[in-house]
C-alpha cells in the first residue's frame, strides 16, 4: 500500500509537468504580449499571497530591466529618482551636513559652509539621536538622510549628542537649498602649482573648476594639477565643459555611438580657456566615465600628462527617461570614444551598431564603479602589449581597449606587513575605531597649530580609548603600525581643526602620485617639457 501511494503521488506531480510542456510548445510562436498577460493573470489570481495589480506591474518592469544583465540600467521609484537627482545635481533641500553610519550610531562627519547646520553650530562628531521628537535608535544613515531632506523652507527639529556634553543639543532648522560642491577647495601647492580636486561631475562642476583655476592663475600659478582620482562620473555636459576649459575651440572632446543612429561628436566650445599652463591629470582605478572622457580628450590632444594608475574603464552611456508618476528609467543607450577613437569601456559585453537614434533627455554617465566589475589599475609593459595602440595628435603612443592608461604610472605606496595586519584586526570593528578616533580628534583640535606633529602621548591615549571601547589589539601590534596610526590621527585632527584643504596639504608626503605630479611640474616649464620628462623617466 505505501508503495502504491508513492506511485500515485509521483504521477500527480508528473502530470502537471507534462501538461506544462504541452502548453509551452503550443504557445511557443504566439505573441509575447499574450504570454505576459497570461502570466500576470495567473500570478494575480492564483499566487498564494495577494499582490495588488500596481505592485505586480512594478515587479514585472523591474524584472525586465534586471534581465538586461546591465548593472547600469535601473528603474527608479519617485523616491529613488529624487535621491539619484540629488547625487547627480548636487542640490537638495536640507540642513547642510554629511552623515555616516558608525556601528549603531549615525554621526555627522562634515558640515557644509553657509548652511543651516553651520549656522546652528553643528559639529563633526555630533550623533543624531532624534528627529521631530522621534528617536532614531535603529535607523540607518539612509533613513535619516531621507527624513532630513525635504522641501525648502520647511522645518525639522533634530537632537544631537556631542562628545563631552552630557545633555542633548536640540536645534530647529529651516531647510534650505544645499549645494554639495564638486570642487571642495582649490589651493596653491608649492611652488605656485594650482591643485584642483574634482570629486564628481554635478551640475556646477565645470564652473567650479573654471572658478578655481582662474583664481589660482591670477595668484601666479605656473602649473595645474587636476585630480580626478575617485571621481565616479556624472553629467556629460559638465565633462565636456571641463575638458573644453583646457582645449582650443572646435577640438573634439568625445564621440557617442548609439545602438541606432549616427555618431554624435562633442567639441570644445567657449571663449575662456587655459591653454598655455602645463597640466597634469591624476587618475586611478576609481576614476570612471565622465572622468575618463575628460582625461582621454586631454591625453589624445597632448594637453595633459596623465599620472597615476589605469582608470576604471566605464564607457557606457545611460539616458534617463522620465516616466509617469515620478518614475524614471535609466537605460544604457550608447558608448563613448575618445577623440582618436579609443573605447573607454573595459571588457564591454555589448557593442552597438552605428546607425540612427534620437536624443531624449540630457545624458548621464554611470554614477560610480561597482564592485562586480574588475578594477585592474596597474599596467605593466607585458599588459600594454596586448592593448591596441593609438597615436595622440603629436604622435605619442596611447592605449585603448578600455580605461585610460596613464603616461606615467605611479602606484600608491602599499602598506607594510605590520600595517596590513593592523588594518585586518581593525576591519571588523572599523565603526568603533572611527567613532573613537573622531571623539579624540575633536578633543584635541583646539590645542594644535596648522603644522602640528602627532605626539606619542596622543597615540598612547588613543590606544587606551580603543581598549576601553572593546577593540582588542595587542600593544606591540599597535606600535608596529605607528606611522599609519600617526597619519590617521593627524589627518583627522587637521580636518576637524583647519578644514579639508589643510588636511590635504598635510597628506602630500603620503601621496606618491601627487608628489610625482608636483615634481614633474617643478621641473617642466611647458607641456612639452612634461612629456619629455615622462619619456626620460620611462627609459631609466
Short mmCIF file of N, CA and C in Angstrom, two decimals, residues 141-274:
data_model
loop_
_atom_site.label_atom_id
_atom_site.label_comp_id
_atom_site.label_asym_id
_atom_site.label_seq_id
_atom_site.Cartn_x
_atom_site.Cartn_y
_atom_site.Cartn_z
N UNK A 141 21.75 55.36 8.13
CA UNK A 141 22.04 56.70 7.62
C UNK A 141 21.13 57.08 6.46
N UNK A 142 20.72 56.09 5.64
CA UNK A 142 19.84 56.40 4.51
C UNK A 142 18.48 56.89 4.99
N UNK A 143 17.94 56.23 6.00
CA UNK A 143 16.63 56.64 6.52
C UNK A 143 16.70 58.04 7.13
N UNK A 144 17.76 58.30 7.87
CA UNK A 144 17.91 59.63 8.48
C UNK A 144 18.07 60.69 7.40
N UNK A 145 18.87 60.38 6.38
CA UNK A 145 19.07 61.33 5.28
C UNK A 145 17.76 61.65 4.58
N UNK A 146 16.94 60.63 4.35
CA UNK A 146 15.65 60.85 3.69
C UNK A 146 14.74 61.76 4.51
N UNK A 147 14.77 61.61 5.84
CA UNK A 147 13.91 62.42 6.70
C UNK A 147 14.43 63.86 6.81
N UNK A 148 15.74 64.02 6.85
CA UNK A 148 16.31 65.36 6.98
C UNK A 148 16.10 66.18 5.71
N UNK A 149 16.11 65.53 4.56
CA UNK A 149 15.86 66.25 3.32
C UNK A 149 14.37 66.53 3.17
N UNK A 150 14.05 67.61 2.50
CA UNK A 150 12.65 67.95 2.31
C UNK A 150 12.51 69.25 1.54
N UNK A 151 11.31 69.74 1.47
CA UNK A 151 11.03 70.96 0.71
C UNK A 151 11.71 72.16 1.36
N UNK A 152 12.31 72.98 0.52
CA UNK A 152 12.99 74.18 1.00
C UNK A 152 11.99 75.08 1.73
N UNK A 153 12.37 75.56 2.92
CA UNK A 153 11.52 76.43 3.72
C UNK A 153 10.77 75.72 4.81
N UNK A 154 10.70 74.39 4.75
CA UNK A 154 10.05 73.64 5.81
C UNK A 154 11.03 73.44 6.96
N UNK A 155 10.50 73.06 8.11
CA UNK A 155 11.33 72.95 9.31
C UNK A 155 11.47 71.51 9.76
N UNK A 156 12.57 71.25 10.45
CA UNK A 156 12.83 69.94 11.03
C UNK A 156 13.59 70.15 12.33
N UNK A 157 13.21 69.40 13.36
CA UNK A 157 13.86 69.51 14.66
C UNK A 157 14.75 68.29 14.88
N UNK A 158 15.99 68.54 15.26
CA UNK A 158 16.96 67.45 15.39
C UNK A 158 17.65 67.53 16.75
N UNK A 159 17.80 66.39 17.39
CA UNK A 159 18.56 66.31 18.65
C UNK A 159 19.88 65.60 18.40
N UNK A 160 20.94 66.15 18.98
CA UNK A 160 22.29 65.59 18.85
C UNK A 160 22.85 65.29 20.23
N UNK A 161 23.72 64.32 20.30
CA UNK A 161 24.59 64.13 21.45
C UNK A 161 26.01 64.46 21.01
N UNK A 162 26.69 65.27 21.80
CA UNK A 162 28.04 65.70 21.45
C UNK A 162 29.02 65.14 22.45
N UNK A 163 30.16 64.62 21.96
CA UNK A 163 31.18 64.10 22.87
C UNK A 163 31.57 65.15 23.91
N UNK A 164 31.55 64.77 25.19
CA UNK A 164 31.92 65.67 26.27
C UNK A 164 30.78 66.51 26.80
N UNK A 165 29.61 66.41 26.17
CA UNK A 165 28.44 67.17 26.62
C UNK A 165 27.40 66.17 27.11
N UNK A 166 26.95 66.33 28.35
CA UNK A 166 26.08 65.31 28.96
C UNK A 166 24.64 65.41 28.50
N UNK A 167 24.16 66.62 28.17
CA UNK A 167 22.76 66.79 27.79
C UNK A 167 22.62 66.88 26.27
N UNK A 168 21.49 66.40 25.71
CA UNK A 168 21.27 66.51 24.26
C UNK A 168 21.25 67.97 23.80
N UNK A 169 21.69 68.20 22.60
CA UNK A 169 21.66 69.53 21.98
C UNK A 169 20.55 69.50 20.93
N UNK A 170 19.63 70.44 21.01
CA UNK A 170 18.48 70.42 20.11
C UNK A 170 18.45 71.68 19.26
N UNK A 171 18.18 71.48 17.96
CA UNK A 171 18.09 72.62 17.04
C UNK A 171 16.86 72.45 16.17
N UNK A 172 16.20 73.57 15.87
CA UNK A 172 15.13 73.57 14.88
C UNK A 172 15.68 74.26 13.63
N UNK A 173 15.74 73.51 12.55
CA UNK A 173 16.33 74.01 11.30
C UNK A 173 15.23 74.35 10.29
N UNK A 174 15.47 75.37 9.50
CA UNK A 174 14.66 75.64 8.32
C UNK A 174 15.43 75.14 7.11
N UNK A 175 14.86 74.18 6.43
CA UNK A 175 15.57 73.58 5.29
C UNK A 175 15.85 74.63 4.23
N UNK A 176 17.05 74.56 3.67
CA UNK A 176 17.47 75.49 2.62
C UNK A 176 18.00 74.70 1.44
N UNK A 177 18.19 75.37 0.32
CA UNK A 177 18.81 74.70 -0.83
C UNK A 177 20.28 74.46 -0.51
N UNK A 178 20.69 73.21 -0.57
CA UNK A 178 22.07 72.84 -0.24
C UNK A 178 22.80 72.46 -1.51
N UNK A 179 23.96 73.02 -1.67
CA UNK A 179 24.79 72.67 -2.83
C UNK A 179 26.01 71.91 -2.34
N UNK A 180 26.14 70.68 -2.81
CA UNK A 180 27.32 69.88 -2.49
C UNK A 180 28.38 70.19 -3.53
N UNK A 181 29.50 70.80 -3.17
CA UNK A 181 30.47 71.24 -4.17
C UNK A 181 31.14 70.10 -4.89
N UNK A 182 31.34 70.28 -6.19
CA UNK A 182 32.12 69.32 -6.98
C UNK A 182 33.60 69.49 -6.67
N UNK A 183 34.01 70.73 -6.44
CA UNK A 183 35.40 71.05 -6.08
C UNK A 183 35.36 71.57 -4.64
N UNK A 184 35.69 70.75 -3.65
CA UNK A 184 35.57 71.17 -2.26
C UNK A 184 36.50 72.32 -1.89
N UNK A 185 37.62 72.43 -2.58
CA UNK A 185 38.57 73.51 -2.36
C UNK A 185 39.51 73.53 -3.55
N UNK A 186 40.11 74.68 -3.82
CA UNK A 186 41.13 74.84 -4.85
C UNK A 186 42.27 75.60 -4.21
N UNK A 187 43.44 74.98 -4.14
CA UNK A 187 44.53 75.56 -3.36
C UNK A 187 45.81 75.61 -4.18
N UNK A 188 46.73 76.45 -3.70
CA UNK A 188 48.05 76.56 -4.32
C UNK A 188 49.02 75.69 -3.53
N UNK A 189 49.67 74.76 -4.24
CA UNK A 189 50.69 73.94 -3.63
C UNK A 189 52.05 74.52 -3.96
N UNK A 190 53.06 74.07 -3.28
CA UNK A 190 54.41 74.59 -3.50
C UNK A 190 54.93 74.15 -4.86
N UNK A 191 55.76 74.95 -5.55
CA UNK A 191 55.65 76.40 -5.52
C UNK A 191 54.77 76.83 -6.69
N UNK A 192 53.73 77.53 -6.46
CA UNK A 192 52.84 78.09 -7.47
C UNK A 192 52.22 77.01 -8.38
N UNK A 193 51.79 75.92 -7.77
CA UNK A 193 51.12 74.86 -8.52
C UNK A 193 49.65 74.82 -8.07
N UNK A 194 48.74 75.05 -9.01
CA UNK A 194 47.31 75.03 -8.70
C UNK A 194 46.84 73.59 -8.57
N UNK A 195 46.13 73.30 -7.48
CA UNK A 195 45.62 71.95 -7.25
C UNK A 195 44.11 71.99 -7.20
N UNK A 196 43.46 71.27 -8.12
CA UNK A 196 42.00 71.27 -8.25
C UNK A 196 41.50 69.83 -8.10
N UNK A 197 40.98 69.46 -6.93
CA UNK A 197 40.39 68.13 -6.79
C UNK A 197 38.92 68.17 -7.23
N UNK A 198 38.59 67.43 -8.26
CA UNK A 198 37.22 67.39 -8.79
C UNK A 198 36.59 66.06 -8.39
N UNK A 199 35.62 66.12 -7.45
CA UNK A 199 35.08 64.91 -6.86
C UNK A 199 34.01 64.23 -7.70
N UNK A 200 33.24 65.01 -8.45
CA UNK A 200 32.18 64.46 -9.30
C UNK A 200 31.76 65.51 -10.31
N UNK A 201 31.05 65.07 -11.35
CA UNK A 201 30.57 65.99 -12.36
C UNK A 201 29.09 66.28 -12.12
N UNK A 202 28.83 67.16 -11.15
CA UNK A 202 27.45 67.57 -10.90
C UNK A 202 27.12 68.77 -11.79
N UNK A 203 26.00 69.41 -11.53
CA UNK A 203 25.51 70.48 -12.41
C UNK A 203 26.43 71.69 -12.48
N UNK A 204 27.28 71.88 -11.49
CA UNK A 204 28.14 73.07 -11.46
C UNK A 204 29.62 72.73 -11.55
N UNK A 205 29.94 71.50 -11.91
CA UNK A 205 31.35 71.08 -11.91
C UNK A 205 32.21 71.94 -12.82
N UNK A 206 31.76 72.18 -14.05
CA UNK A 206 32.56 72.96 -14.99
C UNK A 206 32.86 74.35 -14.48
N UNK A 207 31.84 75.01 -13.94
CA UNK A 207 32.02 76.37 -13.43
C UNK A 207 32.92 76.37 -12.20
N UNK A 208 32.79 75.36 -11.35
CA UNK A 208 33.63 75.30 -10.16
C UNK A 208 35.10 75.09 -10.52
N UNK A 209 35.37 74.25 -11.51
CA UNK A 209 36.75 74.06 -11.97
C UNK A 209 37.28 75.36 -12.56
N UNK A 210 36.46 75.99 -13.41
CA UNK A 210 36.87 77.24 -14.04
C UNK A 210 37.19 78.31 -12.99
N UNK A 211 36.31 78.45 -12.01
CA UNK A 211 36.49 79.46 -10.98
C UNK A 211 37.77 79.22 -10.19
N UNK A 212 38.02 77.96 -9.81
CA UNK A 212 39.22 77.63 -9.05
C UNK A 212 40.48 77.88 -9.84
N UNK A 213 40.48 77.48 -11.11
CA UNK A 213 41.66 77.67 -11.96
C UNK A 213 41.93 79.15 -12.16
N UNK A 214 40.89 79.91 -12.49
CA UNK A 214 41.08 81.33 -12.76
C UNK A 214 41.63 82.07 -11.54
N UNK A 215 41.10 81.74 -10.36
CA UNK A 215 41.57 82.40 -9.14
C UNK A 215 43.04 82.09 -8.88
N UNK A 216 43.43 80.84 -9.05
CA UNK A 216 44.82 80.47 -8.76
C UNK A 216 45.78 80.96 -9.84
N UNK A 217 45.29 81.05 -11.08
CA UNK A 217 46.14 81.62 -12.15
C UNK A 217 46.41 83.10 -11.85
N UNK A 218 45.39 83.80 -11.38
CA UNK A 218 45.58 85.22 -11.03
C UNK A 218 46.58 85.37 -9.88
N UNK A 219 46.66 84.34 -9.03
CA UNK A 219 47.61 84.38 -7.92
C UNK A 219 49.02 83.96 -8.34
N UNK A 220 49.18 83.65 -9.63
CA UNK A 220 50.52 83.36 -10.14
C UNK A 220 50.83 81.90 -10.38
N UNK A 221 49.84 81.04 -10.48
CA UNK A 221 50.09 79.62 -10.72
C UNK A 221 50.85 79.43 -12.03
N UNK A 222 51.84 78.55 -12.01
CA UNK A 222 52.64 78.26 -13.21
C UNK A 222 52.38 76.85 -13.74
N UNK A 223 51.55 76.09 -13.05
CA UNK A 223 51.19 74.75 -13.48
C UNK A 223 49.91 74.33 -12.77
N UNK A 224 49.22 73.33 -13.33
CA UNK A 224 47.92 72.92 -12.79
C UNK A 224 47.89 71.41 -12.60
N UNK A 225 47.34 70.96 -11.47
CA UNK A 225 47.05 69.54 -11.25
C UNK A 225 45.54 69.40 -11.13
N UNK A 226 44.94 68.64 -12.03
CA UNK A 226 43.51 68.32 -11.96
C UNK A 226 43.40 66.89 -11.43
N UNK A 227 42.90 66.76 -10.21
CA UNK A 227 42.85 65.45 -9.54
C UNK A 227 41.48 64.82 -9.76
N UNK A 228 41.45 63.77 -10.59
CA UNK A 228 40.20 63.04 -10.87
C UNK A 228 40.19 61.67 -10.22
N UNK A 229 41.08 61.44 -9.28
CA UNK A 229 41.09 60.14 -8.60
C UNK A 229 39.81 59.99 -7.77
N UNK A 230 39.21 58.83 -7.88
CA UNK A 230 38.00 58.57 -7.13
C UNK A 230 36.76 59.24 -7.70
N UNK A 231 36.89 59.96 -8.82
CA UNK A 231 35.75 60.65 -9.43
C UNK A 231 34.93 59.63 -10.22
N UNK A 232 33.67 59.38 -9.82
CA UNK A 232 32.88 58.32 -10.44
C UNK A 232 32.13 58.73 -11.69
N UNK A 233 32.17 60.01 -12.07
CA UNK A 233 31.46 60.44 -13.27
C UNK A 233 30.37 61.43 -12.95
N UNK A 234 29.34 61.48 -13.81
CA UNK A 234 28.26 62.42 -13.59
C UNK A 234 27.66 62.90 -14.89
N UNK A 235 27.43 64.20 -15.00
CA UNK A 235 26.69 64.78 -16.12
C UNK A 235 27.63 65.06 -17.29
N UNK A 236 27.21 64.60 -18.47
CA UNK A 236 28.05 64.69 -19.67
C UNK A 236 28.41 66.12 -20.01
N UNK A 237 27.41 67.00 -20.00
CA UNK A 237 27.67 68.39 -20.38
C UNK A 237 28.79 69.01 -19.54
N UNK A 238 28.84 68.64 -18.26
CA UNK A 238 29.87 69.19 -17.38
C UNK A 238 31.24 68.62 -17.71
N UNK A 239 31.28 67.37 -18.16
CA UNK A 239 32.56 66.80 -18.60
C UNK A 239 33.07 67.52 -19.84
N UNK A 240 32.16 67.79 -20.77
CA UNK A 240 32.55 68.50 -22.00
C UNK A 240 33.04 69.90 -21.66
N UNK A 241 32.33 70.58 -20.76
CA UNK A 241 32.73 71.93 -20.36
C UNK A 241 34.08 71.94 -19.66
N UNK A 242 34.30 70.95 -18.79
CA UNK A 242 35.57 70.89 -18.06
C UNK A 242 36.74 70.64 -19.00
N UNK A 243 36.58 69.69 -19.91
CA UNK A 243 37.66 69.43 -20.89
C UNK A 243 37.88 70.65 -21.75
N UNK A 244 36.78 71.32 -22.15
CA UNK A 244 36.90 72.49 -23.02
C UNK A 244 37.63 73.65 -22.39
N UNK A 245 37.70 73.68 -21.07
CA UNK A 245 38.43 74.74 -20.39
C UNK A 245 39.92 74.71 -20.76
N UNK A 246 40.43 73.53 -21.09
CA UNK A 246 41.86 73.38 -21.36
C UNK A 246 42.17 73.15 -22.84
N UNK A 247 41.14 73.05 -23.69
CA UNK A 247 41.35 72.78 -25.11
C UNK A 247 41.04 74.02 -25.95
N UNK A 248 41.42 73.96 -27.22
CA UNK A 248 41.09 75.03 -28.17
C UNK A 248 39.67 74.84 -28.68
N UNK A 249 39.02 75.94 -29.04
CA UNK A 249 37.67 75.86 -29.61
C UNK A 249 37.66 74.92 -30.81
N UNK A 250 36.65 74.06 -30.87
CA UNK A 250 36.49 73.17 -32.02
C UNK A 250 37.18 71.84 -31.88
N UNK A 251 38.07 71.67 -30.89
CA UNK A 251 38.71 70.38 -30.71
C UNK A 251 37.71 69.36 -30.17
N UNK A 252 37.81 68.14 -30.68
CA UNK A 252 36.88 67.09 -30.26
C UNK A 252 37.17 66.68 -28.83
N UNK A 253 36.11 66.53 -28.03
CA UNK A 253 36.24 66.05 -26.67
C UNK A 253 35.93 64.56 -26.60
N UNK A 254 34.86 64.14 -27.27
CA UNK A 254 34.48 62.73 -27.28
C UNK A 254 33.43 62.51 -28.35
N UNK A 255 33.20 61.25 -28.69
CA UNK A 255 32.11 60.91 -29.59
C UNK A 255 31.24 59.84 -28.95
N UNK A 256 29.97 59.92 -29.27
CA UNK A 256 28.98 58.99 -28.73
C UNK A 256 28.44 58.13 -29.87
N UNK A 257 28.46 56.82 -29.68
CA UNK A 257 27.97 55.91 -30.71
C UNK A 257 26.80 55.11 -30.14
N UNK A 258 25.58 55.46 -30.55
CA UNK A 258 24.41 54.77 -30.03
C UNK A 258 24.14 53.47 -30.78
N UNK A 259 23.17 52.74 -30.28
CA UNK A 259 22.77 51.49 -30.93
C UNK A 259 22.23 51.77 -32.32
N UNK A 260 21.46 52.82 -32.43
CA UNK A 260 20.89 53.20 -33.71
C UNK A 260 21.20 54.66 -33.97
N UNK A 261 21.64 54.96 -35.15
CA UNK A 261 21.86 56.36 -35.50
C UNK A 261 23.32 56.69 -35.74
N UNK A 262 23.53 57.90 -36.19
CA UNK A 262 24.87 58.37 -36.49
C UNK A 262 25.58 58.75 -35.20
N UNK A 263 26.90 58.61 -35.19
CA UNK A 263 27.66 59.05 -34.01
C UNK A 263 27.47 60.56 -33.79
N UNK A 264 27.55 60.96 -32.54
CA UNK A 264 27.48 62.37 -32.21
C UNK A 264 28.81 62.80 -31.63
N UNK A 265 29.34 63.89 -32.15
CA UNK A 265 30.64 64.38 -31.70
C UNK A 265 30.45 65.61 -30.82
N UNK A 266 31.17 65.63 -29.70
CA UNK A 266 31.14 66.76 -28.78
C UNK A 266 32.47 67.51 -28.89
N UNK A 267 32.40 68.82 -29.02
CA UNK A 267 33.62 69.60 -29.22
C UNK A 267 33.72 70.69 -28.15
N UNK A 268 34.95 71.16 -27.96
CA UNK A 268 35.18 72.26 -27.02
C UNK A 268 34.59 73.54 -27.60
N UNK A 269 33.87 74.26 -26.78
CA UNK A 269 33.21 75.47 -27.24
C UNK A 269 33.16 76.47 -26.10
N UNK A 270 33.77 77.62 -26.27
CA UNK A 270 33.77 78.63 -25.22
C UNK A 270 34.78 79.71 -25.55
N UNK A 271 34.79 80.74 -24.74
CA UNK A 271 35.67 81.88 -25.03
C UNK A 271 36.83 81.99 -24.05
N UNK A 272 36.72 81.35 -22.88
CA UNK A 272 37.77 81.46 -21.87
C UNK A 272 38.45 80.11 -21.70
N UNK A 273 39.74 80.07 -22.01
CA UNK A 273 40.46 78.80 -21.93
C UNK A 273 41.81 78.99 -21.25
N UNK A 274 42.32 77.89 -20.71
CA UNK A 274 43.65 77.89 -20.10
C UNK A 274 44.50 76.96 -20.95
#
